[in-house]
mmCIF file of C-alpha atoms and ligand atoms in Angstrom:
data_model
loop_
_atom_site.group_PDB
_atom_site.id
_atom_site.type_symbol
_atom_site.label_atom_id
_atom_site.label_comp_id
_atom_site.label_asym_id
_atom_site.label_seq_id
_atom_site.Cartn_x
_atom_site.Cartn_y
_atom_site.Cartn_z
ATOM 1 C CA MET A 1 123.083 95.489 46.070
ATOM 2 C CA MET A 2 125.819 95.907 48.645
ATOM 3 C CA ASP A 3 126.676 92.825 50.651
ATOM 4 C CA ARG A 4 125.422 92.811 54.203
ATOM 5 C CA LEU A 5 128.014 92.621 56.975
ATOM 6 C CA PRO A 6 128.013 89.175 58.664
ATOM 7 C CA LEU A 7 127.167 90.946 61.883
ATOM 8 C CA LEU A 8 124.422 90.715 64.468
ATOM 9 C CA ASP A 9 123.560 93.118 67.302
ATOM 10 C CA THR A 10 122.615 90.843 70.208
ATOM 11 C CA HIS A 11 121.138 93.639 72.341
ATOM 12 C CA ALA A 12 119.196 96.599 70.930
ATOM 13 C CA HIS A 13 116.047 98.166 72.415
ATOM 14 C CA LEU A 14 114.456 99.217 69.124
ATOM 15 C CA ASP A 15 111.081 99.170 70.889
ATOM 16 C CA ASP A 16 112.271 102.210 72.897
ATOM 17 C CA GLU A 17 110.488 105.538 72.347
ATOM 18 C CA ALA A 18 113.817 107.012 71.235
ATOM 19 C CA PHE A 19 113.063 105.308 67.895
ATOM 20 C CA ASP A 20 109.422 106.379 67.568
ATOM 21 C CA MET A 21 110.206 108.991 64.895
ATOM 22 C CA ASP A 22 112.128 106.791 62.454
ATOM 23 C CA ARG A 23 111.894 103.154 63.591
ATOM 24 C CA GLU A 24 110.658 101.763 60.254
ATOM 25 C CA GLU A 25 113.332 103.485 58.138
ATOM 26 C CA LEU A 26 116.077 102.528 60.559
ATOM 27 C CA ILE A 27 115.031 98.864 60.723
ATOM 28 C CA ALA A 28 114.899 98.721 56.917
ATOM 29 C CA GLN A 29 118.419 100.154 56.782
ATOM 30 C CA ILE A 30 119.626 97.586 59.346
ATOM 31 C CA GLY A 31 118.079 94.772 57.306
ATOM 32 C CA SER A 32 120.007 95.801 54.205
ATOM 33 C CA SER A 33 123.318 96.420 56.026
ATOM 34 C CA MET A 34 123.736 93.513 58.480
ATOM 35 C CA LEU A 35 122.192 90.213 59.608
ATOM 36 C CA GLY A 36 119.820 91.619 62.207
ATOM 37 C CA PHE A 37 119.375 92.190 65.934
ATOM 38 C CA ILE A 38 117.790 90.911 69.130
ATOM 39 C CA ASP A 39 115.426 93.285 70.965
ATOM 40 C CA PRO A 40 115.202 92.451 74.697
ATOM 41 C CA GLY A 41 112.143 93.647 76.597
ATOM 42 C CA CYS A 42 112.393 95.222 80.070
ATOM 43 C CA ASP A 43 108.812 94.844 81.292
ATOM 44 C CA VAL A 44 105.582 93.353 79.936
ATOM 45 C CA ALA A 45 104.794 96.284 77.620
ATOM 46 C CA SER A 46 108.248 96.489 76.028
ATOM 47 C CA SER A 47 108.459 92.683 75.772
ATOM 48 C CA GLU A 48 105.164 92.702 73.854
ATOM 49 C CA LYS A 49 106.504 95.422 71.559
ATOM 50 C CA ALA A 50 109.713 93.451 70.961
ATOM 51 C CA VAL A 51 107.738 90.331 70.026
ATOM 52 C CA ALA A 52 105.514 92.355 67.671
ATOM 53 C CA LEU A 53 108.584 93.794 65.918
ATOM 54 C CA ALA A 54 110.085 90.319 65.602
ATOM 55 C CA HIS A 55 106.941 89.164 63.825
ATOM 56 C CA ARG A 56 107.150 91.987 61.296
ATOM 57 C CA TYR A 57 110.774 91.527 60.206
ATOM 58 C CA PRO A 58 112.551 88.228 59.480
ATOM 59 C CA PHE A 59 115.862 89.621 60.774
ATOM 60 C CA VAL A 60 114.495 90.900 64.098
ATOM 61 C CA PHE A 61 114.297 88.589 67.133
ATOM 62 C CA ALA A 62 112.927 89.212 70.604
ATOM 63 C CA ALA A 63 113.825 88.405 74.190
ATOM 64 C CA VAL A 64 111.282 88.868 76.971
ATOM 65 C CA GLY A 65 111.820 89.629 80.632
ATOM 66 C CA LEU A 66 111.525 91.959 83.605
ATOM 67 C CA HIS A 67 114.528 94.308 84.021
ATOM 68 C CA PRO A 68 115.817 94.982 87.567
ATOM 69 C CA GLU A 69 115.272 98.751 87.246
ATOM 70 C CA ASP A 70 111.603 98.081 86.428
ATOM 71 C CA ILE A 71 111.038 95.451 89.118
ATOM 72 C CA GLY A 72 109.642 98.008 91.587
ATOM 73 C CA ARG A 73 106.503 98.392 89.471
ATOM 74 C CA CYS A 74 106.201 94.768 88.317
ATOM 75 C CA ARG A 75 103.650 92.377 89.787
ATOM 76 C CA PRO A 76 103.986 88.601 90.213
ATOM 77 C CA GLU A 77 101.335 88.124 87.464
ATOM 78 C CA ASP A 78 103.739 89.790 85.034
ATOM 79 C CA LEU A 79 105.834 86.627 85.178
ATOM 80 C CA GLU A 80 102.900 84.648 83.782
ATOM 81 C CA ARG A 81 102.604 87.002 80.801
ATOM 82 C CA ILE A 82 106.393 86.781 80.250
ATOM 83 C CA GLU A 83 106.090 82.992 80.181
ATOM 84 C CA GLU A 84 103.304 83.162 77.570
ATOM 85 C CA LEU A 85 105.384 85.494 75.415
ATOM 86 C CA ALA A 86 108.505 83.365 75.857
ATOM 87 C CA ARG A 87 106.806 80.442 74.125
ATOM 88 C CA ASP A 88 106.601 82.460 70.906
ATOM 89 C CA PRO A 89 108.843 81.029 68.152
ATOM 90 C CA ARG A 90 110.413 84.478 67.575
ATOM 91 C CA VAL A 91 111.581 84.733 71.212
ATOM 92 C CA VAL A 92 115.185 83.541 71.550
ATOM 93 C CA ALA A 93 115.935 84.309 75.234
ATOM 94 C CA ILE A 94 114.695 85.456 78.628
ATOM 95 C CA GLY A 95 115.975 89.007 79.078
ATOM 96 C CA GLU A 96 116.799 91.624 79.919
ATOM 97 C CA ILE A 97 116.916 90.409 83.504
ATOM 98 C CA GLY A 98 119.427 90.769 86.324
ATOM 99 C CA LEU A 99 120.447 92.928 89.276
ATOM 100 C CA ASP A 100 121.072 96.676 89.378
ATOM 101 C CA TYR A 101 122.366 98.139 92.653
ATOM 102 C CA TYR A 102 123.205 101.467 90.994
ATOM 103 C CA ASN A 103 119.723 102.515 89.820
ATOM 104 C CA ASP A 104 117.924 100.806 92.676
ATOM 105 C CA GLU A 105 115.755 103.573 94.202
ATOM 106 C CA ALA A 106 112.517 101.903 93.073
ATOM 107 C CA SER A 107 113.670 98.286 93.228
ATOM 108 C CA PRO A 108 114.663 96.832 96.635
ATOM 109 C CA HIS A 109 117.472 94.290 96.350
ATOM 110 C CA ASP A 110 115.510 91.399 97.851
ATOM 111 C CA VAL A 111 112.673 91.947 95.353
ATOM 112 C CA GLN A 112 115.174 92.112 92.466
ATOM 113 C CA LYS A 113 116.643 88.802 93.620
ATOM 114 C CA GLU A 114 113.228 87.138 93.883
ATOM 115 C CA PHE A 115 112.265 88.122 90.340
ATOM 116 C CA LEU A 116 115.659 87.106 88.965
ATOM 117 C CA ALA A 117 115.417 83.685 90.626
ATOM 118 C CA ALA A 118 111.920 83.212 89.184
ATOM 119 C CA GLN A 119 113.174 84.153 85.706
ATOM 120 C CA PHE A 120 116.115 81.717 85.990
ATOM 121 C CA HIS A 121 113.569 79.009 86.791
ATOM 122 C CA LEU A 122 111.488 80.046 83.779
ATOM 123 C CA ALA A 123 114.540 79.935 81.482
ATOM 124 C CA ARG A 124 115.403 76.445 82.706
ATOM 125 C CA LYS A 125 111.798 75.257 82.321
ATOM 126 C CA LEU A 126 111.622 76.521 78.717
ATOM 127 C CA GLY A 127 115.207 75.592 77.848
ATOM 128 C CA LEU A 128 116.020 79.187 76.861
ATOM 129 C CA PRO A 129 119.232 81.181 77.438
ATOM 130 C CA VAL A 130 119.216 84.407 79.482
ATOM 131 C CA ILE A 131 120.440 87.958 78.842
ATOM 132 C CA ILE A 132 121.848 89.351 82.085
ATOM 133 C CA HIS A 133 122.195 92.947 83.234
ATOM 134 C CA ASP A 134 124.578 93.265 86.220
ATOM 135 C CA ARG A 135 125.397 96.700 87.557
ATOM 136 C CA GLU A 136 127.365 96.893 90.804
ATOM 137 C CA ALA A 137 125.838 93.593 91.923
ATOM 138 C CA HIS A 138 128.553 91.106 90.939
ATOM 139 C CA GLU A 139 128.695 89.089 94.164
ATOM 140 C CA ASP A 140 124.938 88.692 94.544
ATOM 141 C CA LEU A 141 124.626 87.734 90.877
ATOM 142 C CA ARG A 142 127.313 85.055 91.244
ATOM 143 C CA GLU A 143 125.581 83.685 94.321
ATOM 144 C CA LEU A 144 122.191 83.626 92.614
ATOM 145 C CA VAL A 145 123.555 81.886 89.506
ATOM 146 C CA ARG A 146 125.128 79.237 91.759
ATOM 147 C CA THR A 147 121.958 78.647 93.765
ATOM 148 C CA GLU A 148 119.081 79.355 91.338
ATOM 149 C CA GLY A 149 120.683 79.341 87.891
ATOM 150 C CA GLN A 150 121.976 75.775 87.729
ATOM 151 C CA GLY A 151 121.905 74.479 84.164
ATOM 152 C CA VAL A 152 121.030 77.894 82.714
ATOM 153 C CA ARG A 153 123.357 79.508 80.156
ATOM 154 C CA GLY A 154 123.409 83.064 78.972
ATOM 155 C CA VAL A 155 125.279 86.227 78.181
ATOM 156 C CA LEU A 156 126.605 88.778 80.644
ATOM 157 C CA HIS A 157 125.623 91.877 78.718
ATOM 158 C CA CYS A 158 127.964 94.906 78.935
ATOM 159 C CA PHE A 159 130.227 92.877 81.230
ATOM 160 C CA SER A 160 131.902 94.996 83.935
ATOM 161 C CA GLY A 161 133.253 92.355 86.325
ATOM 162 C CA SER A 162 136.751 91.071 87.033
ATOM 163 C CA TRP A 163 138.668 88.427 85.070
ATOM 164 C CA GLU A 164 138.225 86.110 88.030
ATOM 165 C CA MET A 165 134.439 86.474 87.724
ATOM 166 C CA ALA A 166 134.685 85.999 83.945
ATOM 167 C CA GLU A 167 136.480 82.679 84.499
ATOM 168 C CA GLU A 168 133.684 81.382 86.719
ATOM 169 C CA PHE A 169 131.118 82.117 83.997
ATOM 170 C CA LEU A 170 133.359 80.758 81.232
ATOM 171 C CA ASN A 171 133.470 77.493 83.166
ATOM 172 C CA ARG A 172 129.676 77.496 83.246
ATOM 173 C CA GLY A 173 129.536 77.880 79.452
ATOM 174 C CA TRP A 174 128.390 81.503 79.457
ATOM 175 C CA TYR A 175 129.066 84.239 76.873
ATOM 176 C CA PHE A 176 130.107 87.887 77.208
ATOM 177 C CA GLY A 177 128.557 90.877 75.464
ATOM 178 C CA PHE A 178 130.885 93.670 74.343
ATOM 179 C CA GLY A 179 129.528 97.030 73.257
ATOM 180 C CA GLY A 180 130.126 100.765 73.324
ATOM 181 C CA THR A 181 132.000 100.838 76.643
ATOM 182 C CA SER A 182 134.807 98.792 75.100
ATOM 183 C CA THR A 183 135.513 101.714 72.721
ATOM 184 C CA PHE A 184 135.615 104.424 75.420
ATOM 185 C CA LYS A 185 138.952 106.026 76.274
ATOM 186 C CA ASN A 186 138.301 105.191 79.939
ATOM 187 C CA ASP A 187 136.959 101.666 79.470
ATOM 188 C CA HIS A 188 137.298 100.545 83.130
ATOM 189 C CA GLY A 189 139.292 97.495 82.056
ATOM 190 C CA VAL A 190 136.826 96.147 79.470
ATOM 191 C CA ARG A 191 139.424 95.957 76.674
ATOM 192 C CA GLU A 192 141.738 94.011 78.979
ATOM 193 C CA ILE A 193 138.914 91.491 79.577
ATOM 194 C CA LEU A 194 138.168 91.344 75.852
ATOM 195 C CA SER A 195 141.812 90.736 74.971
ATOM 196 C CA ARG A 196 141.883 87.715 77.318
ATOM 197 C CA MET A 197 138.445 86.400 76.331
ATOM 198 C CA PRO A 198 138.396 83.173 74.269
ATOM 199 C CA LEU A 199 137.152 83.957 70.743
ATOM 200 C CA ASP A 200 134.301 81.470 71.022
ATOM 201 C CA ARG A 201 132.619 83.374 73.889
ATOM 202 C CA ILE A 202 132.485 86.874 72.441
ATOM 203 C CA LEU A 203 129.183 88.480 71.416
ATOM 204 C CA PHE A 204 128.692 91.993 70.047
ATOM 205 C CA GLU A 205 125.938 94.347 71.125
ATOM 206 C CA THR A 206 125.002 98.020 71.274
ATOM 207 C CA ASP A 207 122.358 98.398 74.043
ATOM 208 C CA SER A 208 120.722 100.948 71.701
ATOM 209 C CA PRO A 209 119.563 103.657 72.307
ATOM 210 C CA TYR A 210 122.135 103.847 75.132
ATOM 211 C CA MET A 211 125.941 103.549 75.239
ATOM 212 C CA ALA A 212 126.867 104.693 71.721
ATOM 213 C CA PRO A 213 130.450 103.740 70.825
ATOM 214 C CA VAL A 214 133.177 106.208 69.898
ATOM 215 C CA PRO A 215 132.877 108.369 67.705
ATOM 216 C CA PHE A 216 129.117 108.567 68.396
ATOM 217 C CA ARG A 217 129.418 108.684 72.193
ATOM 218 C CA GLY A 218 126.608 110.709 73.788
ATOM 219 C CA LYS A 219 124.349 110.385 70.724
ATOM 220 C CA ARG A 220 121.474 107.962 70.201
ATOM 221 C CA ASN A 221 122.962 104.515 69.633
ATOM 222 C CA CYS A 222 121.695 102.166 66.908
ATOM 223 C CA PRO A 223 122.521 98.593 65.772
ATOM 224 C CA LEU A 224 124.488 99.863 62.743
ATOM 225 C CA TYR A 225 127.176 101.120 65.137
ATOM 226 C CA VAL A 226 127.946 97.583 66.325
ATOM 227 C CA GLU A 227 130.383 97.571 63.405
ATOM 228 C CA LYS A 228 132.627 99.958 65.403
ATOM 229 C CA VAL A 229 132.762 97.488 68.278
ATOM 230 C CA ALA A 230 133.518 94.543 65.993
ATOM 231 C CA LYS A 231 136.361 96.434 64.292
ATOM 232 C CA MET A 232 137.880 97.441 67.612
ATOM 233 C CA ALA A 233 137.720 93.802 68.790
ATOM 234 C CA ALA A 234 139.334 92.588 65.553
ATOM 235 C CA SER A 235 142.274 94.947 66.007
ATOM 236 C CA LEU A 236 142.628 93.960 69.661
ATOM 237 C CA LYS A 237 142.591 90.259 68.729
ATOM 238 C CA ASN A 238 144.724 90.903 65.649
ATOM 239 C CA ILE A 239 142.442 89.024 63.238
ATOM 240 C CA PRO A 240 140.665 90.211 60.060
ATOM 241 C CA GLU A 241 137.514 92.268 60.715
ATOM 242 C CA LEU A 242 135.202 90.037 58.674
ATOM 243 C CA GLU A 243 136.484 86.946 60.442
ATOM 244 C CA MET A 244 135.866 88.551 63.847
ATOM 245 C CA MET A 245 132.277 89.363 62.802
ATOM 246 C CA GLN A 246 131.682 85.812 61.556
ATOM 247 C CA ILE A 247 133.021 84.319 64.781
ATOM 248 C CA ALA A 248 130.748 86.474 66.958
ATOM 249 C CA THR A 249 127.757 85.624 64.767
ATOM 250 C CA LYS A 250 128.493 81.923 65.075
ATOM 251 C CA ASN A 251 128.720 82.356 68.854
ATOM 252 C CA SER A 252 125.356 84.163 68.865
ATOM 253 C CA LYS A 253 123.747 81.267 66.993
ATOM 254 C CA ASN A 254 125.273 78.786 69.427
ATOM 255 C CA LEU A 255 123.839 80.548 72.462
ATOM 256 C CA PHE A 256 120.562 81.798 70.945
ATOM 257 C CA PHE A 257 119.812 78.528 69.174
ATOM 258 C CA LYS A 258 116.356 79.723 68.008
ATOM 259 C CA LEU A 259 117.962 82.425 65.823
ATOM 260 C CA LYS A 260 117.279 81.818 62.149
ATOM 261 C CA ILE A 261 119.672 83.958 60.146
ATOM 262 C CA ASP A 262 122.173 83.465 57.385
HETATM 263 NI NI1 NI B 301 119.722 96.805 77.665
#
């Protein structure tokens, strides 16, 4: 049997309907090729699906949460169901949660902020880390972390902020998720951020089925492609590829302390 890569995809929506045709085969292939992945939910239904998947495969873990783009059709009771799900031993984080001022037609900013604050409180109550989505909402996110996110740690998934913002979150003990965008020709400065990022704060992710890395850009993304991101990071940091993978996996276990993988 071929050795598995010491690699983990910290953000892959395998519950998504894009995988309905071949989910089982793909997950089996992931399990024989790498250490596993975390599937973050975006609403109650997808969080339930993520938890169910995590119970079927020892190398699949779930996060549960209400995504800012879905907030418009969420109800306050949904938070109670998220809390129930979050107590499951296979749930390693609250996520995907955050602020999105780009796709905000159905989700008013003040409602997004209310739900994010409530989910920060839930994470603190349960002692769980968070997985944060931040699109064109950097300043409001920073403010909300300062006021409502005290004592909460997490990962800024697909980080798109400035180095100055990165430093604030580094000081708070947060991590940074790097994925497909860091392989794009026009990376909007992500590689520059990655090259300055301390090794012990780097996580790898795909955001499958979205954001496929080069050379798969535009196609359906999947956790197997996280290898492309890890290799790019290794060359940028000028360290051996396997070592880069091991470092990111160690970081993932530090943040998502409920992960049981080896
Ligand atoms: Ni996502």
